[in-house]
mmCIF file of C-alpha atoms in Angstrom:
data_model
loop_
_atom_site.group_PDB
_atom_site.id
_atom_site.type_symbol
_atom_site.label_atom_id
_atom_site.label_comp_id
_atom_site.label_asym_id
_atom_site.label_seq_id
_atom_site.Cartn_x
_atom_site.Cartn_y
_atom_site.Cartn_z
ATOM 1 C CA ALA A 1 -4.824 -3.732 -10.532
ATOM 2 C CA ILE A 2 -4.867 -3.068 -6.756
ATOM 3 C CA LEU A 3 -8.323 -4.330 -6.369
ATOM 4 C CA ALA A 4 -7.846 -7.414 -8.606
ATOM 5 C CA ARG A 5 -4.636 -8.383 -6.680
ATOM 6 C CA ALA A 6 -6.369 -7.944 -3.245
ATOM 7 C CA MET A 7 -9.188 -10.281 -4.447
ATOM 8 C CA GLY A 8 -6.899 -12.824 -6.048
ATOM 9 C CA ILE A 9 -8.225 -12.313 -9.542
ATOM 10 C CA PRO A 10 -5.764 -12.982 -12.369
ATOM 11 C CA ALA A 11 -5.243 -9.767 -14.432
ATOM 12 C CA VAL A 12 -3.041 -8.551 -17.310
ATOM 13 C CA LEU A 13 -3.045 -4.890 -18.276
ATOM 14 C CA SER A 14 -2.055 -2.974 -21.375
ATOM 15 C CA VAL A 15 -2.751 -5.768 -23.886
ATOM 16 C CA ASN A 16 -2.592 -4.241 -27.366
ATOM 17 C CA HIS A 17 -5.758 -4.643 -29.497
ATOM 18 C CA ALA A 18 -7.349 -6.863 -26.946
ATOM 19 C CA THR A 19 -10.927 -5.185 -27.287
ATOM 20 C CA ASN A 20 -10.666 -5.671 -31.108
ATOM 21 C CA GLN A 21 -9.438 -9.274 -31.207
ATOM 22 C CA ILE A 22 -11.351 -10.793 -28.197
ATOM 23 C CA HIS A 23 -15.184 -11.332 -28.595
ATOM 24 C CA ASN A 24 -17.918 -12.518 -26.276
ATOM 25 C CA GLY A 25 -17.813 -16.261 -25.881
ATOM 26 C CA ASP A 26 -14.130 -16.672 -26.801
ATOM 27 C CA MET A 27 -12.020 -18.967 -24.730
ATOM 28 C CA VAL A 28 -9.127 -16.935 -23.093
ATOM 29 C CA ILE A 29 -6.323 -17.839 -20.744
ATOM 30 C CA VAL A 30 -5.255 -15.084 -18.524
ATOM 31 C CA ASP A 31 -1.764 -15.737 -16.887
ATOM 32 C CA GLY A 32 -1.420 -13.146 -14.242
ATOM 33 C CA PHE A 33 2.003 -14.460 -13.234
ATOM 34 C CA LYS A 34 3.768 -14.107 -16.485
ATOM 35 C CA GLY A 35 1.581 -11.349 -18.033
ATOM 36 C CA ASP A 36 0.409 -13.463 -20.866
ATOM 37 C CA VAL A 37 -3.070 -13.557 -22.553
ATOM 38 C CA ILE A 38 -3.754 -16.519 -24.867
ATOM 39 C CA LEU A 39 -6.757 -16.268 -27.213
ATOM 40 C CA SER A 40 -8.423 -19.429 -28.305
ATOM 41 C CA PRO A 41 -5.930 -21.886 -26.960
ATOM 42 C CA GLY A 42 -5.415 -25.247 -28.428
ATOM 43 C CA GLN A 43 -6.102 -28.509 -26.463
ATOM 44 C CA GLU A 44 -2.326 -28.838 -25.599
ATOM 45 C CA GLU A 45 -2.245 -25.327 -24.257
ATOM 46 C CA LEU A 46 -5.428 -25.665 -22.435
ATOM 47 C CA HIS A 47 -4.354 -28.921 -20.743
ATOM 48 C CA ALA A 48 -1.055 -27.371 -19.678
ATOM 49 C CA TYR A 49 -2.766 -24.460 -18.063
ATOM 50 C CA LYS A 50 -5.287 -26.641 -16.349
ATOM 51 C CA GLU A 51 -2.335 -28.414 -14.751
ATOM 52 C CA LYS A 52 -0.836 -25.062 -13.781
ATOM 53 C CA GLN A 53 -4.198 -24.086 -12.255
ATOM 54 C CA ALA A 54 -4.399 -27.292 -10.263
ATOM 55 C CA LEU A 55 -0.754 -26.798 -8.981
ATOM 56 C CA TYR A 56 -1.587 -23.212 -7.932
ATOM 57 C CA GLU A 57 -4.572 -24.421 -5.941
ATOM 58 C CA ARG A 58 -2.429 -27.078 -4.288
ATOM 59 C CA GLU A 59 0.169 -24.438 -3.421
ATOM 60 C CA LYS A 60 -2.539 -22.240 -1.911
ATOM 61 C CA GLU A 61 -3.693 -25.157 0.371
ATOM 62 C CA GLU A 62 -0.154 -25.765 1.388
ATOM 63 C CA LEU A 63 0.309 -22.116 2.349
ATOM 64 C CA LYS A 64 -2.538 -22.402 4.870
ATOM 65 C CA ARG A 65 -0.068 -23.869 7.410
ATOM 66 C CA PHE A 66 1.520 -20.403 7.641
ATOM 67 C CA CYS A 67 -1.797 -18.832 8.724
ATOM 68 C CA ASN A 68 -1.664 -17.188 12.129
ATOM 69 C CA LEU A 69 1.905 -18.165 12.661
ATOM 70 C CA ASP A 70 4.482 -15.554 13.812
ATOM 71 C CA THR A 71 6.732 -14.291 10.921
ATOM 72 C CA VAL A 72 10.265 -15.585 11.797
ATOM 73 C CA THR A 73 13.315 -15.808 9.567
ATOM 74 C CA LYS A 74 15.323 -18.981 9.222
ATOM 75 C CA ASN A 75 17.761 -17.744 11.800
ATOM 76 C CA GLY A 76 15.063 -16.734 14.274
ATOM 77 C CA ILE A 77 14.633 -12.968 13.746
ATOM 78 C CA LYS A 78 10.975 -11.777 14.208
ATOM 79 C CA LYS A 79 9.402 -9.805 11.288
ATOM 80 C CA LEU A 80 5.901 -8.741 10.601
ATOM 81 C CA VAL A 81 3.675 -9.418 7.566
ATOM 82 C CA TYR A 82 0.787 -6.896 7.302
ATOM 83 C CA GLY A 83 -2.057 -6.521 4.826
ATOM 84 C CA ASN A 84 -3.013 -3.570 2.573
ATOM 85 C CA ILE A 85 -6.734 -2.598 2.355
ATOM 86 C CA GLY A 86 -8.768 -0.054 0.459
ATOM 87 C CA LYS A 87 -12.078 -0.291 2.399
ATOM 88 C CA PRO A 88 -13.248 -1.578 5.683
ATOM 89 C CA GLU A 89 -14.629 -4.913 4.492
ATOM 90 C CA ASP A 90 -11.144 -5.816 3.136
ATOM 91 C CA VAL A 91 -9.993 -6.275 6.630
ATOM 92 C CA GLN A 92 -11.642 -9.645 6.869
ATOM 93 C CA LEU A 93 -9.426 -11.052 4.041
ATOM 94 C CA VAL A 94 -6.398 -9.813 6.081
ATOM 95 C CA VAL A 95 -7.620 -11.433 9.198
ATOM 96 C CA GLN A 96 -8.497 -14.743 7.339
ATOM 97 C CA ASN A 97 -4.902 -14.862 5.865
ATOM 98 C CA GLY A 98 -3.317 -14.276 9.232
ATOM 99 C CA GLY A 99 -2.013 -10.698 8.741
ATOM 100 C CA GLU A 100 -0.239 -9.372 11.836
ATOM 101 C CA GLY A 101 -1.661 -5.859 11.140
ATOM 102 C CA ILE A 102 -2.648 -3.356 8.474
ATOM 103 C CA GLY A 103 0.299 -1.708 6.877
ATOM 104 C CA LEU A 104 -1.674 0.502 4.461
ATOM 105 C CA PHE A 105 -5.256 1.659 4.595
ATOM 106 C CA ARG A 106 -5.740 3.349 1.274
ATOM 107 C CA THR A 107 -8.436 5.913 2.387
ATOM 108 C CA GLU A 108 -9.032 7.381 -1.004
ATOM 109 C CA PHE A 109 -11.280 4.426 -1.751
ATOM 110 C CA LEU A 110 -13.709 5.851 0.888
ATOM 111 C CA PHE A 111 -13.976 9.055 -1.223
ATOM 112 C CA MET A 112 -14.515 7.222 -4.595
ATOM 113 C CA ASP A 113 -17.726 6.091 -6.234
ATOM 114 C CA ARG A 114 -19.950 8.660 -4.520
ATOM 115 C CA ASN A 115 -21.236 12.223 -5.192
ATOM 116 C CA SER A 116 -19.908 13.978 -2.051
ATOM 117 C CA GLN A 117 -17.098 13.539 0.469
ATOM 118 C CA PRO A 118 -17.616 11.217 3.390
ATOM 119 C CA SER A 119 -18.364 13.126 6.684
ATOM 120 C CA GLU A 120 -16.149 12.945 9.677
ATOM 121 C CA ASP A 121 -18.554 10.549 11.242
ATOM 122 C CA GLU A 122 -18.739 8.314 8.211
ATOM 123 C CA GLN A 123 -14.876 8.129 8.225
ATOM 124 C CA PHE A 124 -14.796 7.481 12.002
ATOM 125 C CA GLU A 125 -17.102 4.476 11.410
ATOM 126 C CA ALA A 126 -14.783 3.167 8.787
ATOM 127 C CA TYR A 127 -11.612 3.555 10.778
ATOM 128 C CA SER A 128 -13.057 2.303 13.973
ATOM 129 C CA THR A 129 -14.534 -0.706 12.193
ATOM 130 C CA VAL A 130 -11.025 -1.694 10.961
ATOM 131 C CA ALA A 131 -9.417 -1.020 14.391
ATOM 132 C CA LYS A 132 -11.988 -3.333 16.218
ATOM 133 C CA ALA A 133 -11.578 -6.158 13.559
ATOM 134 C CA MET A 134 -7.787 -6.039 14.114
ATOM 135 C CA ASN A 135 -8.247 -6.388 17.833
ATOM 136 C CA GLY A 136 -5.398 -4.432 19.044
ATOM 137 C CA ARG A 137 -2.913 -5.138 16.133
ATOM 138 C CA GLU A 138 -1.399 -2.139 14.439
ATOM 139 C CA VAL A 139 -3.374 -0.341 11.730
ATOM 140 C CA ILE A 140 -1.582 2.280 9.599
ATOM 141 C CA ILE A 141 -3.966 4.701 7.901
ATOM 142 C CA ARG A 142 -2.571 6.690 4.957
ATOM 143 C CA THR A 143 -4.181 10.128 4.754
ATOM 144 C CA LEU A 144 -6.066 10.973 1.422
ATOM 145 C CA ASP A 145 -3.947 10.363 -1.479
ATOM 146 C CA ILE A 146 -5.779 11.797 -4.490
ATOM 147 C CA GLY A 147 -4.515 13.319 -7.703
ATOM 148 C CA GLY A 148 -2.427 11.603 -10.243
ATOM 149 C CA ASP A 149 -4.532 8.839 -11.623
ATOM 150 C CA LYS A 150 -7.113 8.994 -8.725
ATOM 151 C CA GLU A 151 -9.753 11.610 -9.805
ATOM 152 C CA ILE A 152 -12.665 12.423 -7.535
ATOM 153 C CA SER A 153 -15.104 14.589 -9.444
ATOM 154 C CA TYR A 154 -16.877 16.368 -6.684
ATOM 155 C CA LEU A 155 -13.628 17.651 -5.316
ATOM 156 C CA HIS A 156 -13.113 19.661 -8.608
ATOM 157 C CA ILE A 157 -9.382 19.097 -8.679
ATOM 158 C CA GLU A 158 -8.023 21.317 -11.453
ATOM 159 C CA LYS A 159 -6.766 19.532 -14.498
ATOM 160 C CA GLU A 160 -3.045 19.477 -14.661
ATOM 161 C CA GLU A 161 -0.728 18.798 -17.577
ATOM 162 C CA ASN A 162 1.335 16.251 -15.350
ATOM 163 C CA PRO A 163 -0.853 15.386 -12.425
ATOM 164 C CA PHE A 164 1.708 12.926 -10.939
ATOM 165 C CA LEU A 165 4.030 15.743 -10.363
ATOM 166 C CA GLY A 166 1.250 18.162 -9.404
ATOM 167 C CA HIS A 167 -1.121 19.171 -6.668
ATOM 168 C CA ARG A 168 -1.690 15.815 -5.158
ATOM 169 C CA ALA A 169 -1.733 13.851 -1.892
ATOM 170 C CA ILE A 170 -0.226 15.680 1.061
ATOM 171 C CA ARG A 171 0.051 18.809 -1.035
ATOM 172 C CA TYR A 172 -3.637 18.976 -1.789
ATOM 173 C CA CYS A 173 -4.578 18.120 1.790
ATOM 174 C CA LEU A 174 -2.414 20.887 3.374
ATOM 175 C CA ASP A 175 -4.103 23.374 0.943
ATOM 176 C CA HIS A 176 -7.525 22.019 1.913
ATOM 177 C CA THR A 177 -7.430 21.947 5.617
ATOM 178 C CA ASP A 178 -11.150 21.461 6.206
ATOM 179 C CA LEU A 179 -11.031 18.223 4.276
ATOM 180 C CA PHE A 180 -7.764 17.155 5.886
ATOM 181 C CA LYS A 181 -8.929 18.060 9.407
ATOM 182 C CA ALA A 182 -12.139 15.997 9.047
ATOM 183 C CA GLN A 183 -10.085 12.948 8.223
ATOM 184 C CA ILE A 184 -7.600 13.567 11.023
ATOM 185 C CA ARG A 185 -10.321 14.094 13.530
ATOM 186 C CA ALA A 186 -11.948 10.829 12.557
ATOM 187 C CA ILE A 187 -8.751 8.950 12.900
ATOM 188 C CA LEU A 188 -7.961 10.440 16.294
ATOM 189 C CA ARG A 189 -11.576 9.569 17.514
ATOM 190 C CA ALA A 190 -11.232 5.955 16.262
ATOM 191 C CA ALA A 191 -7.810 5.437 17.801
ATOM 192 C CA LYS A 192 -9.369 4.481 21.155
ATOM 193 C CA TYR A 193 -10.652 1.262 19.566
ATOM 194 C CA GLY A 194 -7.114 -0.001 18.514
ATOM 195 C CA ASP A 195 -3.569 0.725 17.660
ATOM 196 C CA LEU A 196 -3.962 3.400 14.902
ATOM 197 C CA LYS A 197 -1.184 5.290 13.278
ATOM 198 C CA ILE A 198 -1.371 8.149 10.647
ATOM 199 C CA MET A 199 0.878 7.899 7.544
ATOM 200 C CA LEU A 200 1.498 10.895 5.239
ATOM 201 C CA PRO A 201 1.804 10.287 1.545
ATOM 202 C CA LEU A 202 4.061 11.855 -1.108
ATOM 203 C CA ILE A 203 6.431 13.592 1.357
ATOM 204 C CA THR A 204 9.286 15.615 -0.380
ATOM 205 C CA CYS A 205 10.556 17.928 2.372
ATOM 206 C CA LYS A 206 10.543 18.394 6.270
ATOM 207 C CA GLU A 207 8.139 21.387 6.073
ATOM 208 C CA GLU A 208 5.367 19.133 4.826
ATOM 209 C CA VAL A 209 5.861 16.769 7.716
ATOM 210 C CA GLN A 210 5.960 19.588 10.275
ATOM 211 C CA ALA A 211 2.862 21.329 8.852
ATOM 212 C CA ALA A 212 0.918 18.080 8.994
ATOM 213 C CA LYS A 213 2.039 17.289 12.429
ATOM 214 C CA ASP A 214 0.989 20.810 13.678
ATOM 215 C CA LEU A 215 -2.476 20.333 12.101
ATOM 216 C CA ILE A 216 -2.796 16.997 13.724
ATOM 217 C CA GLN A 217 -1.933 18.607 17.146
ATOM 218 C CA THR A 218 -4.486 21.248 16.537
ATOM 219 C CA CYS A 219 -7.165 18.573 15.853
ATOM 220 C CA LEU A 220 -6.177 16.664 18.949
ATOM 221 C CA GLU A 221 -6.508 19.772 21.133
ATOM 222 C CA GLU A 222 -9.853 20.732 19.622
ATOM 223 C CA LEU A 223 -11.263 17.289 20.270
ATOM 224 C CA GLN A 224 -10.021 17.305 23.795
ATOM 225 C CA THR A 225 -11.646 20.735 24.336
ATOM 226 C CA GLU A 226 -14.886 19.257 22.936
ATOM 227 C CA GLY A 227 -14.644 16.431 25.545
ATOM 228 C CA GLU A 228 -13.729 13.612 23.168
ATOM 229 C CA ASP A 229 -11.704 10.640 24.575
ATOM 230 C CA VAL A 230 -8.709 11.099 22.291
ATOM 231 C CA HIS A 231 -4.878 10.719 22.548
ATOM 232 C CA ALA A 232 -1.841 11.382 20.380
ATOM 233 C CA VAL A 233 -1.042 8.719 17.782
ATOM 234 C CA PRO A 234 2.248 8.078 15.993
ATOM 235 C CA VAL A 235 2.758 9.845 12.765
ATOM 236 C CA GLY A 236 4.878 8.448 10.037
ATOM 237 C CA ILE A 237 5.542 9.042 6.359
ATOM 238 C CA MET A 238 5.537 7.135 3.093
ATOM 239 C CA VAL A 239 8.932 7.203 1.402
ATOM 240 C CA GLU A 240 7.883 7.126 -2.235
ATOM 241 C CA THR A 241 9.706 10.058 -3.721
ATOM 242 C CA PRO A 242 13.419 10.341 -4.552
ATOM 243 C CA ALA A 243 13.407 13.562 -2.398
ATOM 244 C CA ALA A 244 12.191 11.564 0.747
ATOM 245 C CA ALA A 245 14.784 8.749 0.176
ATOM 246 C CA LEU A 246 17.634 11.307 -0.223
ATOM 247 C CA LEU A 247 16.416 13.164 2.864
ATOM 248 C CA SER A 248 15.473 10.120 4.893
ATOM 249 C CA ASP A 249 18.186 10.708 7.511
ATOM 250 C CA GLU A 250 16.640 14.040 8.350
ATOM 251 C CA LEU A 251 12.989 13.009 7.985
ATOM 252 C CA ALA A 252 13.758 10.147 10.375
ATOM 253 C CA GLN A 253 14.121 12.818 13.082
ATOM 254 C CA LEU A 254 10.476 14.055 12.450
ATOM 255 C CA ALA A 255 8.636 10.816 11.579
ATOM 256 C CA ASP A 256 7.650 8.015 14.007
ATOM 257 C CA PHE A 257 8.033 5.401 11.316
ATOM 258 C CA PHE A 258 8.699 4.982 7.601
ATOM 259 C CA SER A 259 6.849 2.926 5.065
ATOM 260 C CA ILE A 260 8.458 2.631 1.605
ATOM 261 C CA GLY A 261 5.975 2.879 -1.302
ATOM 262 C CA THR A 262 7.896 1.088 -4.079
ATOM 263 C CA ASN A 263 5.222 1.631 -6.775
ATOM 264 C CA ASP A 264 5.616 5.393 -6.950
ATOM 265 C CA LEU A 265 9.244 5.394 -5.878
ATOM 266 C CA THR A 266 10.080 3.154 -8.782
ATOM 267 C CA GLY A 267 8.250 5.383 -11.302
ATOM 268 C CA TYR A 268 9.759 8.577 -10.091
ATOM 269 C CA ILE A 269 13.377 7.277 -9.877
ATOM 270 C CA MET A 270 13.234 5.609 -13.188
ATOM 271 C CA ALA A 271 11.251 8.531 -14.843
ATOM 272 C CA VAL A 272 8.735 5.936 -16.059
ATOM 273 C CA ASP A 273 4.911 6.197 -16.528
ATOM 274 C CA ARG A 274 3.932 2.642 -15.199
ATOM 275 C CA GLY A 275 0.873 2.670 -17.628
ATOM 276 C CA ASN A 276 3.085 3.152 -20.689
ATOM 277 C CA GLN A 277 3.845 -0.270 -22.250
ATOM 278 C CA ALA A 278 6.661 1.046 -24.360
ATOM 279 C CA VAL A 279 8.830 1.726 -21.307
ATOM 280 C CA SER A 280 7.400 -0.944 -19.030
ATOM 281 C CA ASP A 281 10.716 -2.762 -18.933
ATOM 282 C CA LEU A 282 12.238 0.115 -16.948
ATOM 283 C CA TYR A 283 9.397 0.079 -14.362
ATOM 284 C CA ASP A 284 11.094 -2.513 -12.148
ATOM 285 C CA VAL A 285 11.959 -2.340 -8.375
ATOM 286 C CA MET A 286 15.143 -4.329 -9.016
ATOM 287 C CA GLN A 287 16.579 -1.607 -10.974
ATOM 288 C CA PRO A 288 19.896 -0.541 -9.239
ATOM 289 C CA PRO A 289 18.923 3.028 -8.526
ATOM 290 C CA VAL A 290 15.651 1.939 -6.887
ATOM 291 C CA LEU A 291 17.595 -0.636 -4.793
ATOM 292 C CA ARG A 292 19.983 2.148 -3.661
ATOM 293 C CA ALA A 293 17.253 4.363 -2.536
ATOM 294 C CA ILE A 294 15.466 1.548 -0.601
ATOM 295 C CA GLU A 295 18.720 0.459 1.099
ATOM 296 C CA MET A 296 19.533 4.072 2.072
ATOM 297 C CA THR A 297 16.009 4.567 3.535
ATOM 298 C CA VAL A 298 16.029 1.442 5.536
ATOM 299 C CA LYS A 299 19.511 2.123 7.003
ATOM 300 C CA ASN A 300 18.664 5.687 7.870
ATOM 301 C CA ALA A 301 15.503 4.520 9.708
ATOM 302 C CA LYS A 302 17.534 1.955 11.581
ATOM 303 C CA ALA A 303 20.146 4.455 12.484
ATOM 304 C CA ALA A 304 17.407 6.754 13.839
ATOM 305 C CA GLY A 305 15.812 3.841 15.752
ATOM 306 C CA ILE A 306 12.395 4.127 14.065
ATOM 307 C CA PRO A 307 10.473 1.180 12.513
ATOM 308 C CA VAL A 308 10.671 0.844 8.707
ATOM 309 C CA GLY A 309 8.250 -1.113 6.586
ATOM 310 C CA MET A 310 7.296 -1.405 2.941
ATOM 311 C CA CYS A 311 3.772 -1.269 1.483
ATOM 312 C CA GLY A 312 4.426 -1.286 -2.175
ATOM 313 C CA GLU A 313 4.327 -4.356 -4.441
ATOM 314 C CA GLY A 314 7.952 -4.860 -3.720
ATOM 315 C CA ALA A 315 7.216 -6.134 -0.278
ATOM 316 C CA ALA A 316 6.055 -9.409 -1.818
ATOM 317 C CA ASP A 317 8.750 -9.691 -4.393
ATOM 318 C CA GLU A 318 10.625 -13.048 -4.042
ATOM 319 C CA GLN A 319 13.795 -11.571 -5.460
ATOM 320 C CA LEU A 320 13.710 -8.362 -3.275
ATOM 321 C CA ILE A 321 12.694 -9.922 0.122
ATOM 322 C CA PRO A 322 16.278 -11.387 0.799
ATOM 323 C CA MET A 323 17.753 -8.000 0.342
ATOM 324 C CA LEU A 324 15.146 -6.260 2.553
ATOM 325 C CA LEU A 325 15.900 -8.717 5.223
ATOM 326 C CA GLU A 326 19.625 -8.177 5.020
ATOM 327 C CA TRP A 327 19.175 -4.353 5.217
ATOM 328 C CA GLY A 328 16.782 -4.722 8.305
ATOM 329 C CA LEU A 329 13.271 -4.050 7.058
ATOM 330 C CA ASP A 330 10.886 -4.631 9.906
ATOM 331 C CA GLU A 331 7.546 -4.981 8.239
ATOM 332 C CA PHE A 332 6.302 -6.229 4.910
ATOM 333 C CA SER A 333 2.767 -4.986 3.944
ATOM 334 C CA VAL A 334 1.204 -6.884 1.075
ATOM 335 C CA SER A 335 -2.100 -7.613 -0.619
ATOM 336 C CA ALA A 336 -4.191 -10.108 1.587
ATOM 337 C CA SER A 337 -3.750 -12.883 -1.026
ATOM 338 C CA SER A 338 0.057 -12.546 -0.740
ATOM 339 C CA ILE A 339 0.354 -12.627 3.085
ATOM 340 C CA LEU A 340 1.032 -16.394 3.393
ATOM 341 C CA LYS A 341 3.383 -16.675 0.492
ATOM 342 C CA THR A 342 5.412 -13.659 1.795
ATOM 343 C CA ARG A 343 5.551 -15.219 5.282
ATOM 344 C CA LYS A 344 6.821 -18.561 3.735
ATOM 345 C CA ILE A 345 9.462 -16.724 1.736
ATOM 346 C CA ILE A 346 10.755 -14.828 4.858
ATOM 347 C CA SER A 347 10.756 -18.043 6.915
ATOM 348 C CA GLU A 348 13.121 -19.586 4.377
ATOM 349 C CA GLN A 349 15.725 -16.785 4.580
ATOM 350 C CA ASN A 350 18.330 -15.501 7.056
ATOM 351 C CA ALA A 351 18.146 -11.855 8.292
#
């Protein structure tokens, strides 16, 4: 879903009996906006959707006027629209769409589709490539977020009954410091080529943040001893667990910035498996408990004087954006294909 969205490919997931009913050569309409799949459409339906397709293409053309403009609200408040990426080559789409930075570099994609983990030097090349391409604009690199639905066979992660609540993300990395240190060292080395920041995923307590910061400091001192040209970089956290949202006032004293991950935050707060169609109506960022958690997090960040962004799908949500502006969100990080539309929506709202 993440890759399809980034590439602008219409997609609908969890369609019951699709593989039994759809055959090679069938005409199919895939409406990624409404979540509809129409098999063997009639001429009337086909005509209607061709008109919708033409309208969509016209809207895309009209949005191009927002490319490389500053993101400014109707009442003149400056905001930032960043792009989410999964691999270095994705940065070109962000640049082409006028992204003001990278709000989420999902580094787990560097570890996938291969038989061994990328070396420190391989990771350094990836991070420095993105830093150079962004030419001084902010790049937020999320440390390895594996586990849950992201399996990497060569790491031999133990099978768990409930992996989403198990040994994943920051928990795994803090228990596998060789793996974690190689990534941190690569990021610190690449930071001389741009404005890099480190972001820690799945934080639930202050001890995790402090342990990660201590390890980052150790890596910095080791590199300096080795004669590397490195400097300290800001360290922020993803707020994507109920624990982090509830503790956001205290976590804001440790973190240099927050980024709200609405995808997992919604699932954890609503106790919903987002891949389960039977409860999919509950998986909605507009649910009141999710909105309360987001508002609390933004306000606690603002009270502590640290920047706060959002890198989940909610950052591009037309319904949610006016609320985020009202609460004071600084940065909206979205898929590259959503950058221009998000900037347009923000420009039409007051903050």
